[in-house]
mmCIF file of C-alpha atoms and ligand atoms in Angstrom:
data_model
loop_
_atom_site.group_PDB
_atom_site.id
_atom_site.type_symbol
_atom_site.label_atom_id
_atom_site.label_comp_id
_atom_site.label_asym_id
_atom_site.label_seq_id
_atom_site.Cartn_x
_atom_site.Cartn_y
_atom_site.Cartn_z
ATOM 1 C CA UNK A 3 253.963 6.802 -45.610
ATOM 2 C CA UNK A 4 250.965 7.540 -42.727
ATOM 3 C CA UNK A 5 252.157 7.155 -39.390
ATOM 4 C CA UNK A 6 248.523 6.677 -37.470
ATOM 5 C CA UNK A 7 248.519 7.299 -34.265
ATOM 6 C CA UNK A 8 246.286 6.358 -31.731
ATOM 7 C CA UNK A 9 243.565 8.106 -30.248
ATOM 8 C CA UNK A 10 244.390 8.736 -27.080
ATOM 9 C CA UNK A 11 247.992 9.674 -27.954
ATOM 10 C CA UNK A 12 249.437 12.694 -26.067
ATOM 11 C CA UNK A 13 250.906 15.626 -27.944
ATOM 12 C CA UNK A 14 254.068 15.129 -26.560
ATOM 13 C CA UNK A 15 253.973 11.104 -28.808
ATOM 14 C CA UNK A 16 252.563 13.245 -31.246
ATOM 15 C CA UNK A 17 256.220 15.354 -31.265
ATOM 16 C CA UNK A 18 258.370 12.760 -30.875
ATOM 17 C CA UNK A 19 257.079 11.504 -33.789
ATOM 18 C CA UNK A 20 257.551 14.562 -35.614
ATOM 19 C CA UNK A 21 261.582 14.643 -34.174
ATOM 20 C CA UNK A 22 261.836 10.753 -35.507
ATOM 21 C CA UNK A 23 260.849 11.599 -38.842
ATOM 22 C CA UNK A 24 262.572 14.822 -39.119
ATOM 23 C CA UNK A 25 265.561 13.568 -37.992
ATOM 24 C CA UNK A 26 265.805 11.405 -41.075
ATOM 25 C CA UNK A 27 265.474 14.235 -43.324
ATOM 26 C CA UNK A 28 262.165 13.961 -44.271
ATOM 27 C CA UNK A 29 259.433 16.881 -43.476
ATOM 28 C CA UNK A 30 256.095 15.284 -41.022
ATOM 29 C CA UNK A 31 252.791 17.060 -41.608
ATOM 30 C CA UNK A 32 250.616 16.301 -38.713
ATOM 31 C CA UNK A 33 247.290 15.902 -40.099
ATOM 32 C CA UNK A 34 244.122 16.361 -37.060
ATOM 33 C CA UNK A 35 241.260 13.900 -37.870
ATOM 34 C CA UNK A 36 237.869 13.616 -36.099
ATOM 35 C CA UNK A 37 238.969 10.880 -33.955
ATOM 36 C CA UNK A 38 242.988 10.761 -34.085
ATOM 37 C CA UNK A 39 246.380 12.379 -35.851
ATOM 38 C CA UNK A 40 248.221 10.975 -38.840
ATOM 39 C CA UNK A 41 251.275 12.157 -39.304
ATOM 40 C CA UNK A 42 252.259 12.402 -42.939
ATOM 41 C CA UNK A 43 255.735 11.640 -44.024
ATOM 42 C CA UNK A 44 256.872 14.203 -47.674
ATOM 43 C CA UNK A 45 259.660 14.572 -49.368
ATOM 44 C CA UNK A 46 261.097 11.206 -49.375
ATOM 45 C CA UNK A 47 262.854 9.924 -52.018
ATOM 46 C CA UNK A 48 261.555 6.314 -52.414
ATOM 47 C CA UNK A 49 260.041 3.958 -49.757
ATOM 48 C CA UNK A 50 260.473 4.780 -45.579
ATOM 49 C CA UNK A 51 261.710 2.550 -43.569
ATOM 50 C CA UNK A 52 258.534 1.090 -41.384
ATOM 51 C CA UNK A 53 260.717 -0.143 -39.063
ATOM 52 C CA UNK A 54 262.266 2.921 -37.834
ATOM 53 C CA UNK A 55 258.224 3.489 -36.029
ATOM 54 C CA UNK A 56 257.482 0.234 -34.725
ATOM 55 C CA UNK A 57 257.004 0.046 -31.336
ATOM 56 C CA UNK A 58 257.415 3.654 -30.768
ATOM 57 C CA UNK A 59 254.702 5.142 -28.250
ATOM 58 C CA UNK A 60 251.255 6.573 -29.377
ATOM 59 C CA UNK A 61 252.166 4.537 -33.267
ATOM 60 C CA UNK A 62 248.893 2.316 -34.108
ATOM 61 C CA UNK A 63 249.804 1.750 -38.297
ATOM 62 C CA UNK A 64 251.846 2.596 -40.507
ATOM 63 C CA UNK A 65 250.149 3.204 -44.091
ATOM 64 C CA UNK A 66 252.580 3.129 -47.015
ATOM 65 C CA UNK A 67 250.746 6.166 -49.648
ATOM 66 C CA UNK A 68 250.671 4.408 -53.468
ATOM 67 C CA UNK A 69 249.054 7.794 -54.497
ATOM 68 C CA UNK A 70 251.358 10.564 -56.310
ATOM 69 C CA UNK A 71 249.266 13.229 -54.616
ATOM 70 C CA UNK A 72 249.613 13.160 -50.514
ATOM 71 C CA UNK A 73 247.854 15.563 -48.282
ATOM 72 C CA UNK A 74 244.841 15.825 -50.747
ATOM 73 C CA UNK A 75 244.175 12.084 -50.859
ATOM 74 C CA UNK A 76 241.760 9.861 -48.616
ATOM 75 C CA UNK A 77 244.698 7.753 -47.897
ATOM 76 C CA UNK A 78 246.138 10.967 -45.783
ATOM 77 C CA UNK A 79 242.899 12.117 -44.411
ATOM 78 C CA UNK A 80 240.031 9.772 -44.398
ATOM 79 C CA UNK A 81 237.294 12.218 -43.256
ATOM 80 C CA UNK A 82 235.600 14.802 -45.912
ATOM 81 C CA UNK A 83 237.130 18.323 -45.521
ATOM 82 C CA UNK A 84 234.379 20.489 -45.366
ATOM 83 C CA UNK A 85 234.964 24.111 -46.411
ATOM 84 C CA UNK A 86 233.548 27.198 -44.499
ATOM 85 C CA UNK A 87 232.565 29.980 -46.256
ATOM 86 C CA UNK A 88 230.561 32.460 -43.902
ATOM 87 C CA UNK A 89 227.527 30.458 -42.819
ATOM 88 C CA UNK A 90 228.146 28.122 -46.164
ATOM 89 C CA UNK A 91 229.875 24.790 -45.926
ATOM 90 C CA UNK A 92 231.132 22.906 -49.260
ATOM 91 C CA UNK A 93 231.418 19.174 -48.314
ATOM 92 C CA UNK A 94 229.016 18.917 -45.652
ATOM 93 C CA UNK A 95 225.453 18.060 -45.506
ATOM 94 C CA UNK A 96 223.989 20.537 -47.648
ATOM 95 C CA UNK A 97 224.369 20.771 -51.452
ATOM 96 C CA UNK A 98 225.716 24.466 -51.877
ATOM 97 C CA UNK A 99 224.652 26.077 -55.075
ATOM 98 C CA UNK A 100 226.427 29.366 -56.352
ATOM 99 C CA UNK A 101 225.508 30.966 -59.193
ATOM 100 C CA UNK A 102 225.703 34.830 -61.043
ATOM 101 C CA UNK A 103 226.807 35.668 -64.470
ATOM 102 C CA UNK A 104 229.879 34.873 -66.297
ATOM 103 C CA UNK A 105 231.155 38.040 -66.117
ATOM 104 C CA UNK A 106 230.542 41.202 -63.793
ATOM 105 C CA UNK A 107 229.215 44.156 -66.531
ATOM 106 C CA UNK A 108 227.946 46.726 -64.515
ATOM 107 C CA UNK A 109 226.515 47.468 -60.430
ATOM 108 C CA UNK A 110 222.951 47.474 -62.069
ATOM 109 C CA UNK A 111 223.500 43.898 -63.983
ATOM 110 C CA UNK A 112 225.156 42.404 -60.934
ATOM 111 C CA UNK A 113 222.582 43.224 -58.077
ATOM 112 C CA UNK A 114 219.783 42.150 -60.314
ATOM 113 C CA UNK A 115 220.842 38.855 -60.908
ATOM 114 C CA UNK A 116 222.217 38.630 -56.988
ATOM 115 C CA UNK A 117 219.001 39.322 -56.150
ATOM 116 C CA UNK A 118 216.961 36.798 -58.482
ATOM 117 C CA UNK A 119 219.595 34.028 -57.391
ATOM 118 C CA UNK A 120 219.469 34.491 -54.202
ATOM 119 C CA UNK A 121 215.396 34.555 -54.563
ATOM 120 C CA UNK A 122 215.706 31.288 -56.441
ATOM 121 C CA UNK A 123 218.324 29.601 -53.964
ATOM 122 C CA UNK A 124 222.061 30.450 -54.606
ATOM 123 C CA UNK A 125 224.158 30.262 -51.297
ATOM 124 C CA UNK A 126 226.608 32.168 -53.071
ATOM 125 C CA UNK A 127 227.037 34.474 -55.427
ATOM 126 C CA UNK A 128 229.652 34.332 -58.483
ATOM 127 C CA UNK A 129 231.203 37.086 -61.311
ATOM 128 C CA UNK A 130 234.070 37.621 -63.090
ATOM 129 C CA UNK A 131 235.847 40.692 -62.982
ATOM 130 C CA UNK A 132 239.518 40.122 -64.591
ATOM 131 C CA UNK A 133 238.229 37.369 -67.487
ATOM 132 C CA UNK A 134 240.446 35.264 -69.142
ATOM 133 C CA UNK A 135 238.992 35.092 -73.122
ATOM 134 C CA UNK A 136 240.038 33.353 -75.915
ATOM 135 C CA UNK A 137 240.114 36.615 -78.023
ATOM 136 C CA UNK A 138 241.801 40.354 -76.778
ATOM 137 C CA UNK A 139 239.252 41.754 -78.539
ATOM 138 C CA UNK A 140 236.718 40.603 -76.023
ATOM 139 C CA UNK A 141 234.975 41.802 -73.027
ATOM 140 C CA UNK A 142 238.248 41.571 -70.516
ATOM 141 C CA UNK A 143 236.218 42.458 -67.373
ATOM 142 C CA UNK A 144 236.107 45.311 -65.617
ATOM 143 C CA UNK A 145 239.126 44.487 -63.035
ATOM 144 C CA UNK A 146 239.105 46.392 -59.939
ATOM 145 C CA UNK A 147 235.569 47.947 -60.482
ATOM 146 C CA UNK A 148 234.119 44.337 -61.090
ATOM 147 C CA UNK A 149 235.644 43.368 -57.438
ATOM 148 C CA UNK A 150 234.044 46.733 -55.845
ATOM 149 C CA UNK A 151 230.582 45.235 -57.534
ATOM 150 C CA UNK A 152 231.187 42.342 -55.821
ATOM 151 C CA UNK A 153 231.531 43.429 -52.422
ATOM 152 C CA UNK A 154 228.214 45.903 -53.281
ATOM 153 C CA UNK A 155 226.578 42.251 -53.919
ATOM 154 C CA UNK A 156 227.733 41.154 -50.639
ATOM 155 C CA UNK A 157 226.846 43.762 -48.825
ATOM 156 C CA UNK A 158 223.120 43.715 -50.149
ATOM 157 C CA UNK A 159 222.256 40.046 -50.335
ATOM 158 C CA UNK A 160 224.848 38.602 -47.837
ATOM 159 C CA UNK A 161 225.735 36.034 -50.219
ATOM 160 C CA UNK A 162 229.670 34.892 -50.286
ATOM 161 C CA UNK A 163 231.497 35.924 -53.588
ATOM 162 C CA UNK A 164 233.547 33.579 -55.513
ATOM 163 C CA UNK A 165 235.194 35.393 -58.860
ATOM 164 C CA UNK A 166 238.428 34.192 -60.534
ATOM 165 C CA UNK A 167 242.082 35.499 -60.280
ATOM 166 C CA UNK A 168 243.974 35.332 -63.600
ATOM 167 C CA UNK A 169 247.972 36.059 -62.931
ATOM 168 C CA UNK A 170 250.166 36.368 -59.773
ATOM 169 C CA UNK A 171 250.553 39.810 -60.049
ATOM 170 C CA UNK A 172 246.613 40.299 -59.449
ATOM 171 C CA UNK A 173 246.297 37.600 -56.953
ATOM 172 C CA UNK A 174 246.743 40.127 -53.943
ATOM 173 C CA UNK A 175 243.831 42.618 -55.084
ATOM 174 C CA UNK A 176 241.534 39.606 -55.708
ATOM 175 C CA UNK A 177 242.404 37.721 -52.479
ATOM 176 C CA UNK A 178 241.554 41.393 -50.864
ATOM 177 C CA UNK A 179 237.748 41.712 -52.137
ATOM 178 C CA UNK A 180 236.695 38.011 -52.773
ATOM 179 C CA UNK A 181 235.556 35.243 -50.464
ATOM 180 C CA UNK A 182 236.708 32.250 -52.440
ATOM 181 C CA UNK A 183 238.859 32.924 -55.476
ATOM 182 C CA UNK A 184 238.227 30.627 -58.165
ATOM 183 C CA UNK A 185 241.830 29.217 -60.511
ATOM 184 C CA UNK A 186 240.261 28.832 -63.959
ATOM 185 C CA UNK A 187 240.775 25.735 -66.500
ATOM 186 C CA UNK A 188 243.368 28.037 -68.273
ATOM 187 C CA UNK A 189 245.304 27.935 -64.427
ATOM 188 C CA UNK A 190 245.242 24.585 -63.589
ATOM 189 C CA UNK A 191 249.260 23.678 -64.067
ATOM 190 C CA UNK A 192 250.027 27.571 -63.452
ATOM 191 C CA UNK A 193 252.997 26.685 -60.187
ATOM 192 C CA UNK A 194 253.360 29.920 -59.422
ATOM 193 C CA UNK A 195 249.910 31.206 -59.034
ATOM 194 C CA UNK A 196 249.088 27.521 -57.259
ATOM 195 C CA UNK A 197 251.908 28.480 -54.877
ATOM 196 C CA UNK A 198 250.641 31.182 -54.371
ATOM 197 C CA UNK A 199 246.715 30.139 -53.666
ATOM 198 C CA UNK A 200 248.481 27.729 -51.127
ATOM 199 C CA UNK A 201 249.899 30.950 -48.798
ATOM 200 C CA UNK A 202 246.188 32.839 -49.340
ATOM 201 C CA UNK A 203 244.100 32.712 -46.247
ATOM 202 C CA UNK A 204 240.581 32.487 -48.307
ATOM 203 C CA UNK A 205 239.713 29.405 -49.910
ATOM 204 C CA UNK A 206 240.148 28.228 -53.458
ATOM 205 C CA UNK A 207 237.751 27.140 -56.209
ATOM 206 C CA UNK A 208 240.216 24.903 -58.211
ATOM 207 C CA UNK A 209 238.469 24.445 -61.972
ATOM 208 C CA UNK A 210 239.984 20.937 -63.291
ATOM 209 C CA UNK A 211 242.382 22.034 -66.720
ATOM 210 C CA UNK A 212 240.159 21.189 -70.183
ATOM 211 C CA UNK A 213 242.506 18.576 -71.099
ATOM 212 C CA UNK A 214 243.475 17.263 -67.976
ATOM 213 C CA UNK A 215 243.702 13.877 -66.114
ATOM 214 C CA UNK A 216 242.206 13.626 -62.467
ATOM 215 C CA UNK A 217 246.012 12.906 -61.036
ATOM 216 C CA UNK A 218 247.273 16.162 -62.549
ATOM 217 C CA UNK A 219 244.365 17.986 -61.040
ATOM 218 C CA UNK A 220 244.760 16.606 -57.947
ATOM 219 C CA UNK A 221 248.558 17.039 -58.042
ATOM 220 C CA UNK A 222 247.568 20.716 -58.541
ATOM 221 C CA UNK A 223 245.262 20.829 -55.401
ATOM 222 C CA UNK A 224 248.445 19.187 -53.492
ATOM 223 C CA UNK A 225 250.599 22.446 -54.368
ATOM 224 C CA UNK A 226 248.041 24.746 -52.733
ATOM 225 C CA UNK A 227 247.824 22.838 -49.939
ATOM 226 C CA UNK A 228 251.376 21.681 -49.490
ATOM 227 C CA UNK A 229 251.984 25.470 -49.231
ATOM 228 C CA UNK A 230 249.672 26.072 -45.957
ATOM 229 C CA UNK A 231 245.973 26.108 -47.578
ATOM 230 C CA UNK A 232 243.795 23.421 -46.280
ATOM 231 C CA UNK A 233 240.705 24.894 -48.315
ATOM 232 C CA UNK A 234 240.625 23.319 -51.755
ATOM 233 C CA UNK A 235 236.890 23.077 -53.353
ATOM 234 C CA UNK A 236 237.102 21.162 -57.103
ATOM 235 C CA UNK A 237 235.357 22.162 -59.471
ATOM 236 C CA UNK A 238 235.002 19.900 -62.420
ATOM 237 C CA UNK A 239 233.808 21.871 -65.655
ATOM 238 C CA UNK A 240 234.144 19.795 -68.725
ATOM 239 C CA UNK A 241 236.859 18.653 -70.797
ATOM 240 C CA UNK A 242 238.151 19.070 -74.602
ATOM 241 C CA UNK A 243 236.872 16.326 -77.010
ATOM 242 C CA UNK A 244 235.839 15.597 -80.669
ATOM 243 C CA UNK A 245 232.364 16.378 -80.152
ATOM 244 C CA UNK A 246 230.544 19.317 -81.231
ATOM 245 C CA UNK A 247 227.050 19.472 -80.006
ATOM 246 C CA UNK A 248 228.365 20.830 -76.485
ATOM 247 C CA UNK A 249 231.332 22.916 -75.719
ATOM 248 C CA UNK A 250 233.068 20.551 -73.588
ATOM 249 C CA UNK A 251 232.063 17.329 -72.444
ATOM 250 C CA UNK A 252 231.302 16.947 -68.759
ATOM 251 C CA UNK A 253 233.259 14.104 -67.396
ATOM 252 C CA UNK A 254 230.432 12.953 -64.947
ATOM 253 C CA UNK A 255 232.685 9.784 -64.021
ATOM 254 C CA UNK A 256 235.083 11.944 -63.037
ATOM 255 C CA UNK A 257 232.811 13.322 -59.558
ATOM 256 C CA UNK A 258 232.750 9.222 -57.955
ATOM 257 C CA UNK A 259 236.381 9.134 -59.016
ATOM 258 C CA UNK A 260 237.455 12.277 -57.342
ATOM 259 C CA UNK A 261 235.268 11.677 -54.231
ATOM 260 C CA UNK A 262 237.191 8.241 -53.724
ATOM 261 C CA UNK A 263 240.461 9.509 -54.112
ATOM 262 C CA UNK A 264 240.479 13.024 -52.427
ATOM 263 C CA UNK A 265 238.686 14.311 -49.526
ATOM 264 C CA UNK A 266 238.519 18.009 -50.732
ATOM 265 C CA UNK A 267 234.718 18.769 -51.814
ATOM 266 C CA UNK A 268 233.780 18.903 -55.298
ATOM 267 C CA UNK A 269 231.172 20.732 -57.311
ATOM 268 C CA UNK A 270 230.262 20.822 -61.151
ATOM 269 C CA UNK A 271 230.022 23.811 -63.520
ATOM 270 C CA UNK A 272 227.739 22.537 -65.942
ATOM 271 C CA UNK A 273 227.413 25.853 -68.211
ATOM 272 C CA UNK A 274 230.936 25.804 -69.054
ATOM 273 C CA UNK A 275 230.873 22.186 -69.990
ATOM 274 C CA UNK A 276 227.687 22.581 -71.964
ATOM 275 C CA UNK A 277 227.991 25.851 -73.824
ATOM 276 C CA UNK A 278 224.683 25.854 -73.963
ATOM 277 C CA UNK A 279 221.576 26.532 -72.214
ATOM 278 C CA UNK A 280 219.383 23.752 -72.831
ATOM 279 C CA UNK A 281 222.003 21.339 -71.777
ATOM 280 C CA UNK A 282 222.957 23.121 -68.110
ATOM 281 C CA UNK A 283 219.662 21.821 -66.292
ATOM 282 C CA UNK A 284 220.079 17.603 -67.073
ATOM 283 C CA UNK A 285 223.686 18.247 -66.695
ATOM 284 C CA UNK A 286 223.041 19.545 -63.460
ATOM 285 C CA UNK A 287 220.743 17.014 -62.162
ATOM 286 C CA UNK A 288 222.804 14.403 -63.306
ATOM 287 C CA UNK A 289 225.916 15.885 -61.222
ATOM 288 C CA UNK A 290 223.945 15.764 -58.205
ATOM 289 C CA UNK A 291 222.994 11.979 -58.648
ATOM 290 C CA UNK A 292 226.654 11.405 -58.774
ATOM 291 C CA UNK A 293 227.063 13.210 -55.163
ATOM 292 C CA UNK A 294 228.527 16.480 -56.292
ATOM 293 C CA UNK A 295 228.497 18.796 -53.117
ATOM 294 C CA UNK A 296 226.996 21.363 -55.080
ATOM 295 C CA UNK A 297 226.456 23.365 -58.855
ATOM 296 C CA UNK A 298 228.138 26.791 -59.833
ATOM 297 C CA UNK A 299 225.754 28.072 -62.467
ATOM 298 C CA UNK A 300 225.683 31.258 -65.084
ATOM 299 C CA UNK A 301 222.892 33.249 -64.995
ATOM 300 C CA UNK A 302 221.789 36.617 -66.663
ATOM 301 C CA UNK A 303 218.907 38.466 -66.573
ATOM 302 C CA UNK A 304 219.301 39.176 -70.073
ATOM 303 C CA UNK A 305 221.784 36.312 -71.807
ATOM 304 C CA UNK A 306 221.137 37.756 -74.943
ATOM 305 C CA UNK A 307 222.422 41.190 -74.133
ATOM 306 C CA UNK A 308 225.332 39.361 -71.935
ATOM 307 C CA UNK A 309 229.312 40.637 -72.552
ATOM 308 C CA UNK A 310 230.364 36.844 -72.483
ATOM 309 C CA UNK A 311 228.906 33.447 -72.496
ATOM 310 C CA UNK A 312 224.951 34.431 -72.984
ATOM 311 C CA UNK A 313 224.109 31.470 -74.635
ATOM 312 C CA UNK A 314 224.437 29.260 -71.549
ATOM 313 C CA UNK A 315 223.330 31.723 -68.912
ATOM 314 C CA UNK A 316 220.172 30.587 -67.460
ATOM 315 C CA UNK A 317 216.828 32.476 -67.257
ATOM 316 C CA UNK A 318 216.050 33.275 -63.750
ATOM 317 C CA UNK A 319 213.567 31.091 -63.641
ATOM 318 C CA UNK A 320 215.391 28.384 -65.027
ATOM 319 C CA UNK A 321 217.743 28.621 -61.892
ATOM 320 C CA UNK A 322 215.221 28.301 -60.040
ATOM 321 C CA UNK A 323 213.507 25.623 -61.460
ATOM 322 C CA UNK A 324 216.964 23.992 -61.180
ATOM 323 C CA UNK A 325 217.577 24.646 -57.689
ATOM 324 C CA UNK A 326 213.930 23.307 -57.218
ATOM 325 C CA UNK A 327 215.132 19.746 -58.808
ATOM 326 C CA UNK A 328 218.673 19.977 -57.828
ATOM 327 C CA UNK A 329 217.355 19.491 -53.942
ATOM 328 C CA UNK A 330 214.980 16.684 -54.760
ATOM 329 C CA UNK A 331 217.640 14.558 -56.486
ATOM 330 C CA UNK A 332 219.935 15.596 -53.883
ATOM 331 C CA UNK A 333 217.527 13.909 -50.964
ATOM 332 C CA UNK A 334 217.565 11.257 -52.868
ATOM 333 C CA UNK A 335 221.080 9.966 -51.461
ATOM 334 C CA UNK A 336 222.081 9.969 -47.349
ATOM 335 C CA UNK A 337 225.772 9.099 -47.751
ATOM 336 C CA UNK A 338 226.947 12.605 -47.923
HETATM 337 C C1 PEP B 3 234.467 30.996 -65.445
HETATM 338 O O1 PEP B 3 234.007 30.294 -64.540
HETATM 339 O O2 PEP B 3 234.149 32.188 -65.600
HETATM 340 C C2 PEP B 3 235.412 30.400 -66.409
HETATM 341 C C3 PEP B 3 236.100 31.153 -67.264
HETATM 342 O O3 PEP B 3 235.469 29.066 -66.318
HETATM 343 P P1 PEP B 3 236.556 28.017 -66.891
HETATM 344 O O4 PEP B 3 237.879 28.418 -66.314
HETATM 345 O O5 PEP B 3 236.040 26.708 -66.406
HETATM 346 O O6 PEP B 3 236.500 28.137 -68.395
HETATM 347 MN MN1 MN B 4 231.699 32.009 -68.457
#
């Protein structure tokens, strides 16, 4: 249940709502909007009582929530959330575009590919450093050094970092060094590192699990911020299926889907769910039509010298070509 209050209500409404739901036993979660506060009603076991609001002062509506997921859906928070990364917001009017390679290899490979992104339009700059691979046997990412890199990369071009924490135990070195720290597919339904994404004061790059649905992806969004952190960005990347002339399949319906149901931006990382180059730019272009709020790309100056995922690393040019197109489809929509 919403309780909507209305605009002109006074904080002190505002806490006596609070008191009336708490003193049920539920929790309230005041929730600011651009023109008035909802307060959300969690942890109630089956329906609320509407009556127990009626007529109280400041109440306008009462919303009963059908969704499973609460503060992440549009039923909770109408508005878009827009997520501020230095001068970069995710959600908002601009479509963002990050991009780097898949995994941070050395100071030398990371600033020359920062600085042909940033030449060909990246807002933000991305690189693993602790990689999660399918074999021990390869490339792991160079941990700690990778996250030094990163800041170097910062510190020349300016651009944001985004690079992915893999366990708990790491989460506090990664939250130290990066500006947004990406949960990979592998992550999704990990509860303990969600919990603890929720308590980080950065925001978080939430990949969508290979094989799963759009309500356990958003239920995973609704630990982190159920835990204190408002500053979700989605990221859909492909899921598993039978085919075998891409690595995943992007689930393209999935972006109109998640943009009715969720206020929390999304973006697309088409190399991930291609596998391959030649599939990254359409795939791209194609997300943008849909109104993802922006692309987070691979590129390497030299895929085929690359430690991990070469083969659907862009060219520099490519990206930059892409980020060329990626605008002009982008213009092609005002609903934002
Ligand atoms: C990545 O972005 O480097 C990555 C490993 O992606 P995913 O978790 O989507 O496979
Ligand atoms: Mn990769």
């Amino acid at each position: 249940m919403l309780v909507v209050m209305n605009k002109t209500a006074t904080q002190e409404e505002i806490d006596n709502v609070v008191a009336c739901i708490e003193k049920r036993g539920y929790t309230a979660r005041p929730i600011p909007g651009g023109e008035r506060v909802s307060i959300g009603i969690l942890y109630n076991k089956g329906s609320v009582d509407a009556s127990f609001f009626r007529g109280v002062q400041g109440v306008k509506d009462l919303i009963p929530v059908t969704r499973p997921y609460k503060l992440v859906s549009r039923e909770f928070k109408p508005e878009n959330t827009v997520v501020n990364v230095g001068d970069v917001s995710i959600g908002g009017k601009s479509l963002v575009m990050i991009a780097g390679p898949c995994a941070i290899e050395s100071e030398t490979q990371a600033l020359t590919i920062a600085r042909h992104v940033k030449k060909g339009g990246a807002q933000m700059f991305r690189g693993g450093a602790f990689k999660p691979r399918t074999s021990p046997y390869s490339f792991q990412g160079l941990g700690e050094e990778g996250l030094r890199i990163l800041v170097k990369v910062r510190e020349e071009t300016g651009l944001p970092v985004v690079t992915e924490v893999m366990d708990y135990e790491t989460f506090d070195l990664v939250e130290k060094y990066a500006d947004v720290i990406q949960i990979g597919t592998r992550n999704m339904q990990n509860f303990s590192l969600l919990r603890r994404a929720g308590q980080a004061e950065k925001p978080i790059l939430l990949k969508r699990g290979m094989a799963a649905t759009i309500d356990e992806w958003l239920m995973a969004a609704e630990y982190i911020l159920e835990e204190g952190n408002p500053n979700v960005i989605l990221c859909e990347r492909g899921v598993r299926t039978f085919v075998n002339h891409s690595r995943n399949t992007l689930d393209i319906s999935a972006i109109p889907v998640v943009r009715k149901e969720t206020h929390l931006p999304i973006i697309v990382d088409p190399s991930h769910a291609a596998g391959i180059r030649d599939q990254v730019i359409p795939l791209s272009l194609a997300s943008v039509a849909v109104e993802a709020h922006g692309l987070i790309v691979e590129v390497h100056h030299a895929p085929d010298e690359a430690l991990s995922d070469g083969a659907q690393s862009l060219y520099p040019d490519q990206f930059e070509e892409l980020c060329r197109k990626a605008e002009t489809v982008f213009n092609m929509f005002d609903s934002k």
